XYZ file of C-alpha atoms in Angstrom:
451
model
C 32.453 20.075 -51.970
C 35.059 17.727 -50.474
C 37.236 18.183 -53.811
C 36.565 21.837 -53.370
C 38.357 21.817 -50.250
C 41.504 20.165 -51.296
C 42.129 22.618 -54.608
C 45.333 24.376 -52.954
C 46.378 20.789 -50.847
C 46.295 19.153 -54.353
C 48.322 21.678 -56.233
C 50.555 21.387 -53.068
C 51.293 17.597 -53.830
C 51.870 17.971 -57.212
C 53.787 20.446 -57.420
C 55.845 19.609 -54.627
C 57.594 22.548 -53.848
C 56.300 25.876 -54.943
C 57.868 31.100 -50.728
C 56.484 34.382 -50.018
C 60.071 36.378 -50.004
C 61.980 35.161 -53.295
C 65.557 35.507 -53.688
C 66.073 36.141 -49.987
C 69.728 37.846 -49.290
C 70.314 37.734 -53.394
C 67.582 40.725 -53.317
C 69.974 43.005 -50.827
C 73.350 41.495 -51.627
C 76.444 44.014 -52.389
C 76.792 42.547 -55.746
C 73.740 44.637 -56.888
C 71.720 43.444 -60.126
C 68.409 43.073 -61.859
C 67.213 40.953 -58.567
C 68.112 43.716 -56.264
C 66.514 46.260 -58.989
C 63.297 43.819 -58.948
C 63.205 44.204 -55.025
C 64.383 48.030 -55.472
C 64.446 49.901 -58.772
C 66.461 52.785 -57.645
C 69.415 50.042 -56.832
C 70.015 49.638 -60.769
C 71.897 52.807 -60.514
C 73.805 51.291 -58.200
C 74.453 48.411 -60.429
C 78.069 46.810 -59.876
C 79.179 46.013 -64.095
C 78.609 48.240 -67.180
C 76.100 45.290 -68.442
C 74.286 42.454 -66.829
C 72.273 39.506 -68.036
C 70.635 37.016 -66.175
C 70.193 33.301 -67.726
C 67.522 31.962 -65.841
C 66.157 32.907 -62.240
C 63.770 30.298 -60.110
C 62.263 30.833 -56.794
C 59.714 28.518 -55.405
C 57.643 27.942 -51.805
C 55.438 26.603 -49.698
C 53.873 28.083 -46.376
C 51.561 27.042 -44.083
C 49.903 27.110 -40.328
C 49.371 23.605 -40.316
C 51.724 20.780 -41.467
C 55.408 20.457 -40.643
C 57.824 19.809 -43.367
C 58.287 16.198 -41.838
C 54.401 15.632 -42.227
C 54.751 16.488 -46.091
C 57.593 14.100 -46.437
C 55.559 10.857 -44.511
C 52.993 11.424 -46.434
C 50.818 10.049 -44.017
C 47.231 11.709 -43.577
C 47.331 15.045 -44.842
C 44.342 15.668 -45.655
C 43.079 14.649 -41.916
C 46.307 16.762 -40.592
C 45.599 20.035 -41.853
C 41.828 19.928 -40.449
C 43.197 18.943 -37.302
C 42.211 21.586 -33.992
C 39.928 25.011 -34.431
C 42.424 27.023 -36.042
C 41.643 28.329 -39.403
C 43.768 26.723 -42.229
C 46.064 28.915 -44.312
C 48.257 27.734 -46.874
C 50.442 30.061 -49.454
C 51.844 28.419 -52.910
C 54.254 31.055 -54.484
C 56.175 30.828 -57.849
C 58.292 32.973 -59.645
C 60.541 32.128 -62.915
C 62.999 35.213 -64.587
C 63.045 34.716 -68.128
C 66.296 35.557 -70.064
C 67.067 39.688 -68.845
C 69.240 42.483 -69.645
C 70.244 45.527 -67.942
C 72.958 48.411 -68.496
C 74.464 51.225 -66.861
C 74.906 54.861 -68.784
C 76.343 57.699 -66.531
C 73.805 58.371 -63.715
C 71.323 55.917 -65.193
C 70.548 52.236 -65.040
C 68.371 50.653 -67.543
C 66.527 46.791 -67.303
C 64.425 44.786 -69.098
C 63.116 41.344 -67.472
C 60.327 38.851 -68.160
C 58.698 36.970 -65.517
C 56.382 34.392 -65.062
C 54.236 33.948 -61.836
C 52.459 31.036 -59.876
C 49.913 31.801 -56.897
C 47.574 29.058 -55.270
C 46.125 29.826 -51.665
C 44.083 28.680 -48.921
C 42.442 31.594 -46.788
C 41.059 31.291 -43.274
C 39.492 27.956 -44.218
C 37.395 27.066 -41.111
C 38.749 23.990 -39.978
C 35.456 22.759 -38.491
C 33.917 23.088 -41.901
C 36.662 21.788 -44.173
C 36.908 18.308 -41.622
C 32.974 17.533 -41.829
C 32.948 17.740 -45.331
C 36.279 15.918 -46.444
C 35.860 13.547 -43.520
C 32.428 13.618 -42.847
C 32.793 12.733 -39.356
C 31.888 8.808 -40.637
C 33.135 7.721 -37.162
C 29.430 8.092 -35.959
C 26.276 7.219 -37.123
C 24.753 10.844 -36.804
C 26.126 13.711 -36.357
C 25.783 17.342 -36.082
C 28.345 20.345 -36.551
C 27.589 24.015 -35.837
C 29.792 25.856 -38.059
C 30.089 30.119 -37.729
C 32.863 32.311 -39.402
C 32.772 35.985 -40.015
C 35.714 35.222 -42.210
C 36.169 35.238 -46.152
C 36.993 31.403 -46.635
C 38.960 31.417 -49.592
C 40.565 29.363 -52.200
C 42.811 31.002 -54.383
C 44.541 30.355 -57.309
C 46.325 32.779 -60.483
C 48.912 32.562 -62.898
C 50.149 35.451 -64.736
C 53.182 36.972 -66.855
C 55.118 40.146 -66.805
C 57.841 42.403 -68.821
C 58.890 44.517 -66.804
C 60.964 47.833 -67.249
C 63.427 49.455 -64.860
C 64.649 52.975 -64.695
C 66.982 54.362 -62.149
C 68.620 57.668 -61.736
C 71.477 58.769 -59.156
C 70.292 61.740 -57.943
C 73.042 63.021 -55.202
C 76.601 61.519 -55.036
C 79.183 63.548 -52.872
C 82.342 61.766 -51.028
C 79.898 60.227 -48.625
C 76.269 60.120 -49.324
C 74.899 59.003 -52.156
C 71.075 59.220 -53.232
C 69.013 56.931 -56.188
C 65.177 57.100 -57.114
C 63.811 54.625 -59.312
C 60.878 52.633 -60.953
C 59.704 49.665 -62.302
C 56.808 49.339 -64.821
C 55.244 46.214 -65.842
C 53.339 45.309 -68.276
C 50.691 42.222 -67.191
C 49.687 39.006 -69.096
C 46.610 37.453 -67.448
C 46.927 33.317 -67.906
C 44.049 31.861 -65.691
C 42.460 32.757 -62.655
C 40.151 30.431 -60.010
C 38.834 31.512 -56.819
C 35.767 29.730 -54.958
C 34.946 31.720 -51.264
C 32.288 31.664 -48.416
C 31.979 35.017 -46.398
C 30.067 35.273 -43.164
C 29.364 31.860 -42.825
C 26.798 30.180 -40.311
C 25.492 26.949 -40.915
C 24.943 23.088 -39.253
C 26.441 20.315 -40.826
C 24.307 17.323 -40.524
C 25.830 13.741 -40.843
C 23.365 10.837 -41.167
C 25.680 7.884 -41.728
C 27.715 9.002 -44.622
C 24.703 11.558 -45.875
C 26.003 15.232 -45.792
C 23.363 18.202 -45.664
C 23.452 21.978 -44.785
C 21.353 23.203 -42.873
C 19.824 26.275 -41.052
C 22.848 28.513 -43.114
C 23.682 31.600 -44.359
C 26.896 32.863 -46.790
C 28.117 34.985 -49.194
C 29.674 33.099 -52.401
C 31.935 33.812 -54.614
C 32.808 31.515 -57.679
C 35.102 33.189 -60.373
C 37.805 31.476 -62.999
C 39.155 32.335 -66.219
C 41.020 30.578 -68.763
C 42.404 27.141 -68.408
C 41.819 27.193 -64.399
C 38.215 26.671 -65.218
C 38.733 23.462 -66.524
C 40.245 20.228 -64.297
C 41.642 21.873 -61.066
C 43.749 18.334 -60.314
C 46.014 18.823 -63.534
C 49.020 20.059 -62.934
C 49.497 21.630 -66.433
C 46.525 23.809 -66.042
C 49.049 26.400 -63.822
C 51.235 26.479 -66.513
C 49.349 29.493 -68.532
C 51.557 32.940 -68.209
C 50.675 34.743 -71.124
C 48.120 33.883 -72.700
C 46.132 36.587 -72.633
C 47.755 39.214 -74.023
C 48.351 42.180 -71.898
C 45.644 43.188 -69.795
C 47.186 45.266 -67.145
C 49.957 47.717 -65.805
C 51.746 47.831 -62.656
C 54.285 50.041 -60.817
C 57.370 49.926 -58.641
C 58.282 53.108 -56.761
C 61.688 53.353 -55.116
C 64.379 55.233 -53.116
C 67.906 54.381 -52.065
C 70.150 56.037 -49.838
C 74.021 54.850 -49.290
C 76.820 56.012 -46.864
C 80.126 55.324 -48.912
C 82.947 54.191 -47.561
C 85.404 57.444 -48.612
C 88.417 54.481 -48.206
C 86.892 52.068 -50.918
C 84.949 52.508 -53.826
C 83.582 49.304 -54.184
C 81.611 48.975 -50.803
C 79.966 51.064 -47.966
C 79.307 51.736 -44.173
C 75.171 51.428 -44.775
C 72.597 50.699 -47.880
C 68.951 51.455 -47.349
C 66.306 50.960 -49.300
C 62.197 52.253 -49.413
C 59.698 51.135 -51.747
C 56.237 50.257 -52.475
C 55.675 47.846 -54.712
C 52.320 45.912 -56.953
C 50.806 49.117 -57.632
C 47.887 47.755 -60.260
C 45.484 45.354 -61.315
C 44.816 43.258 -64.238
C 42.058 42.179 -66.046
C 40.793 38.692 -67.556
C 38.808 38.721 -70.810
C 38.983 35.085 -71.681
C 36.345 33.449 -73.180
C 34.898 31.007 -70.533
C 35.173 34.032 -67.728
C 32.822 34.272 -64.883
C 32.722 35.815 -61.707
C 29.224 35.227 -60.119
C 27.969 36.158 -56.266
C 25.606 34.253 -54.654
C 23.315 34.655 -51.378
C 23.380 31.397 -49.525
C 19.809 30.865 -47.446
C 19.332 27.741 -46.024
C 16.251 27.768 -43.868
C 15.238 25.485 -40.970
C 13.589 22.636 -42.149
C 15.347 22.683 -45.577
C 18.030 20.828 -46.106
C 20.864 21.190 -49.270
C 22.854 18.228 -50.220
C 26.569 18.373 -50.257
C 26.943 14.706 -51.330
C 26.390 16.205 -54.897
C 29.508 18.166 -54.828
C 32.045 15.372 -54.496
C 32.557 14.046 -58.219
C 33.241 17.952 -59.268
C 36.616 18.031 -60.584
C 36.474 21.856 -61.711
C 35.160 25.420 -60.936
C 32.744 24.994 -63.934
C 30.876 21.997 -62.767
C 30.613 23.622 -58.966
C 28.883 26.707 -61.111
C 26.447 23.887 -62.707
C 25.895 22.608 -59.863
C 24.669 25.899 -57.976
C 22.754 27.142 -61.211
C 20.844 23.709 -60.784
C 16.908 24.345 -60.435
C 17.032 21.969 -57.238
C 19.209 24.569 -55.511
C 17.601 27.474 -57.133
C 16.203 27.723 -53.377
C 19.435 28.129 -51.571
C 21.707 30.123 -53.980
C 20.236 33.465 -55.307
C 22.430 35.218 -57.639
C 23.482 38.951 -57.120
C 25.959 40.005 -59.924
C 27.404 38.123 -62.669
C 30.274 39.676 -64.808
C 32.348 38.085 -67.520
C 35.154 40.722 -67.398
C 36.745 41.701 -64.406
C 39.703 42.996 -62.537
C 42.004 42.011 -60.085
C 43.981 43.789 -58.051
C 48.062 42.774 -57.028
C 49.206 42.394 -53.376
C 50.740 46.350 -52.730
C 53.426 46.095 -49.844
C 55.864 48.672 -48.158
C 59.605 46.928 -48.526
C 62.420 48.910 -46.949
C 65.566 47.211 -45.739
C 69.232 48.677 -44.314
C 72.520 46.430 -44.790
C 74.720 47.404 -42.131
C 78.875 47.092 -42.603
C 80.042 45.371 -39.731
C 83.270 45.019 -40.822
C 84.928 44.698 -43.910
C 83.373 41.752 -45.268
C 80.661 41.166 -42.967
C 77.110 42.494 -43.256
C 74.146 42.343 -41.573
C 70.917 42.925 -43.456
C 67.245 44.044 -41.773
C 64.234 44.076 -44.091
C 60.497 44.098 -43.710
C 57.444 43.289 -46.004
C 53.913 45.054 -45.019
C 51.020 44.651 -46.970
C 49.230 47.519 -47.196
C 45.406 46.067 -48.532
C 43.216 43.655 -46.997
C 43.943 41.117 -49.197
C 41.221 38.492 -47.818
C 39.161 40.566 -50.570
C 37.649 38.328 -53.395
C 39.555 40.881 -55.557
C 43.256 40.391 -54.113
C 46.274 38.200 -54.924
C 47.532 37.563 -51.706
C 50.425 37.648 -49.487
C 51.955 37.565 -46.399
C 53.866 40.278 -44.220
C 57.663 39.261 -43.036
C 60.170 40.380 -41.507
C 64.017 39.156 -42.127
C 67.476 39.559 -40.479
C 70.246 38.472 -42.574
C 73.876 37.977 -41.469
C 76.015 37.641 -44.282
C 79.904 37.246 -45.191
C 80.713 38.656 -48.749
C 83.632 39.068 -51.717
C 83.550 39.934 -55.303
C 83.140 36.269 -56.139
C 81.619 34.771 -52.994
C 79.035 35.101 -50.820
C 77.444 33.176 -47.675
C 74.173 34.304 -45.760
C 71.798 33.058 -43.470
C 68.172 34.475 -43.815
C 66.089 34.357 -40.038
C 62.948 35.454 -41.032
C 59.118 35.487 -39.594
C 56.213 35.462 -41.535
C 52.491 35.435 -40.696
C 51.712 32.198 -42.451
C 54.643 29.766 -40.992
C 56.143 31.538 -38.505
C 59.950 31.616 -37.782
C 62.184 30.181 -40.614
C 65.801 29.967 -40.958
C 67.795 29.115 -44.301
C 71.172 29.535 -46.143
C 72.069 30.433 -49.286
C 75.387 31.094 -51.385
C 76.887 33.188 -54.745
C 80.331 32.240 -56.367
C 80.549 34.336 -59.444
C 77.125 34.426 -61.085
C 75.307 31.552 -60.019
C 73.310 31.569 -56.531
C 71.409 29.007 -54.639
C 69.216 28.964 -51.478
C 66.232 28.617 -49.464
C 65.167 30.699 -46.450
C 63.927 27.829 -44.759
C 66.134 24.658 -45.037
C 67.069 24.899 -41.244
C 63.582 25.102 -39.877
C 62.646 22.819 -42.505
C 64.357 19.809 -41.325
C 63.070 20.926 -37.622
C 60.167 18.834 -36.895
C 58.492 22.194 -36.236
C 59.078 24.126 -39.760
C 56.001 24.938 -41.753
C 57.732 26.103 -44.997
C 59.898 24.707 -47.647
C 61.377 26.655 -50.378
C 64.049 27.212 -52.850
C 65.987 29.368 -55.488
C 68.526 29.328 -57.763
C 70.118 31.250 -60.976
C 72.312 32.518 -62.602
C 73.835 35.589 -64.146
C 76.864 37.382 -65.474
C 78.015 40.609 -65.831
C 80.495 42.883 -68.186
């Protein structure tokens, strides 16, 4: 159980840095291509060259409510940081990496093709009461007692999965000063692996008798479900490496408008850009061979008593399964459903955005990201809802912003980022980073060209 509770921490560590809004300012920039399509289909049509292709595109984050950037770069008691006070623990691990891509302009129409590969690992409303007992068992005393209650869904989350998308944008109206884009994106998905252990409506005591943890007098709803390689050895780092490996399994759609006010004096920009779209319509499903996805009714009684010391050795979802289908627990965990296939569903948000002229070469961009799903559903991928202001000073060949962004994870963050030509860099949270205060850490970087 202790290992259980360090799944997403562990990931964290090894993978060092893995954030919630990729591409940040390259998504709304003037020089529009297949990122700005990825963020808003119906901006292909507004695509700046006959023909784009982009090389390789990498965006990678960390978030949390708990530990400050300088905590993750001491080192120094993590594990007894992120339990610290009563406030539940959330942590977000997001990945994304563009494959080679391609997209083209014809007329009125703008066509893309992309590949992408995706990383997810979460920690959900983890009650920090609960996760301290067990990883630290509260060994400061001889006995101890800890009365735990949550009407949350404690979750630990973790998928990987691969995409090919397809864009398609059409200019609908263009007159001297208004112009008027719809487009889509639609995606095929590649399930790769898939873990998620959770504990809804929890009530229990924790019982400490020097070094000897129990359960008692509790009640939950469990979830334990994983598929493909994220069954096996949580702790290896390779085991988040599987995109595509099985086959596709599930569709999803982009649906987008854009709106522009042109700038009747120059061609090449305008007065304002806005954008609307809802995006991670779908689901996809795992069919692997070792899938499970099992519910279970915990019941602990008074009097009774269920070990946790037997969960500590467990080193994957498979072995936690063993242990609850163990006839010495057949007391405390009842099963309710057990599937092999199943379904999940991705995180559906509301994006829309405006980039402002102020004058010639300065912008100033507003966007938001709503969620529009309860993703604390055993079902969900997660995510997080933001909300970003982005100054910006931009040529054909260069470009300078500074994302200010808040987020419902980490709070305020602040980055940079640049363009000169086709390659990019940035991170929408080096500023607040550094700050003793900053709770996430990311980066991306790519690079493109266009004819």
């Amino acid at each position: 159980m202790k290992r259980i509770q360090l799944i997403t921490l562990t990931i964290l560590l090894s993978t060092s840095l893995f954030s919630q809004e990729h591409f940040n300012g390259i998504t709304t920039s003037k020089r529009v291509g297949l990122l700005n399509a990825t963020n808003n289909p119906a901006e292909l049509a507004n695509i700046n060259s006959k023909f784009e292709a982009n090389i390789f595109n990498f965006s990678a984050g960390i978030s949390n409510n708990k530990l400050s950037f300088n905590d993750l770069i001491k080192g120094n008691n993590l594990e007894d940081k992120i339990f610290e006070g009563n406030e539940a623990v959330n942590l977000r691990i997001d990945s994304q990496i563009y494959g080679p891509s391609f997209a083209f302009k014809y007329n009125k129409w703008g066509f893309g093709i992309y590949s992408v590969a995706n990383i997810k690992a979460n920690v959900i409303n983890v009650n920090s009461q609960l996760a301290d007992a067990i990883q630290n068992g509260n060994l400061s005393t001889i006995f101890s007692q800890t009365i735990i209650s949550s009407n949350e869904n404690q979750r630990l989350n973790a998928t990987t999965w691969g995409e090919l998308g397809f864009t398609l944008a059409r200019n609908i109206i263009d007159l001297p000063k208004h112009k008027l884009n719809i487009g889509t994106n639609l995606r095929l998905l590649f399930p790769g692996a898939y873990a998620n252990f959770s504990a809804n409506n929890f009530s229990g005591t924790l019982v400490n008798n020097m070094g000897n943890l129990s359960l008692t007098n509790a009640s939950a709803n469990v979830n334990i479900a994983y598929a493909g390689v994220l069954a096996n050895d949580y702790n290896d780092q390779g085991n988040y490496n599987e995109f595509f490996s099985q086959g596709i399994n599930g569709f999803a759609a982009d649906l987008a408008i854009n709106y522009r006010l042109k700038d009747e004096n120059d061609t090449n920009s305008y007065k304002l850009n806005t954008g609307l779209s809802i995006k991670n319509i779908g689901s996809m499903t795992f069919k692997s061979n070792n899938n499970l996805n099992k519910n279970y009714s915990l019941n602990v009684e008074n009097f009774e008593s269920l070990d946790l010391n037997q969960f500590e050795n467990a080193e994957s979802l498979s072995e936690i399964e063993t242990i609850l289908n163990d006839p010495a627990n057949a007391n405390y965990f009842q099963s309710t459903s057990n599937t092999a296939h199943y379904s999940v569903k991705l995180p559906t948000v509301i994006n829309a955005y405006a980039d402002v002229r102020l004058a010639k070469k300065w912008f100033v961009t507003a966007s938001v990201n709503q969620k529009i799903n309860d993703d604390s559903k055993n079902d969900f991928i997660t995510t997080q809802n933001s909300y970003t202001l982005i100054p910006r000073f931009t040529t054909k060949w260069f470009e300078t912003f500074v994302p200010l962004a808040s987020n419902e994870i980490s709070g305020f963050t602040s980055g940079i980022g640049f363009r000169v030509g086709g390659f990019f860099m940035g991170s929408n949270s080096v500023f607040s980073a550094l700050a003793n205060n900053g709770k996430q850490a990311d980066l991306y970087l790519g690079i493109r060209f266009g004819l």
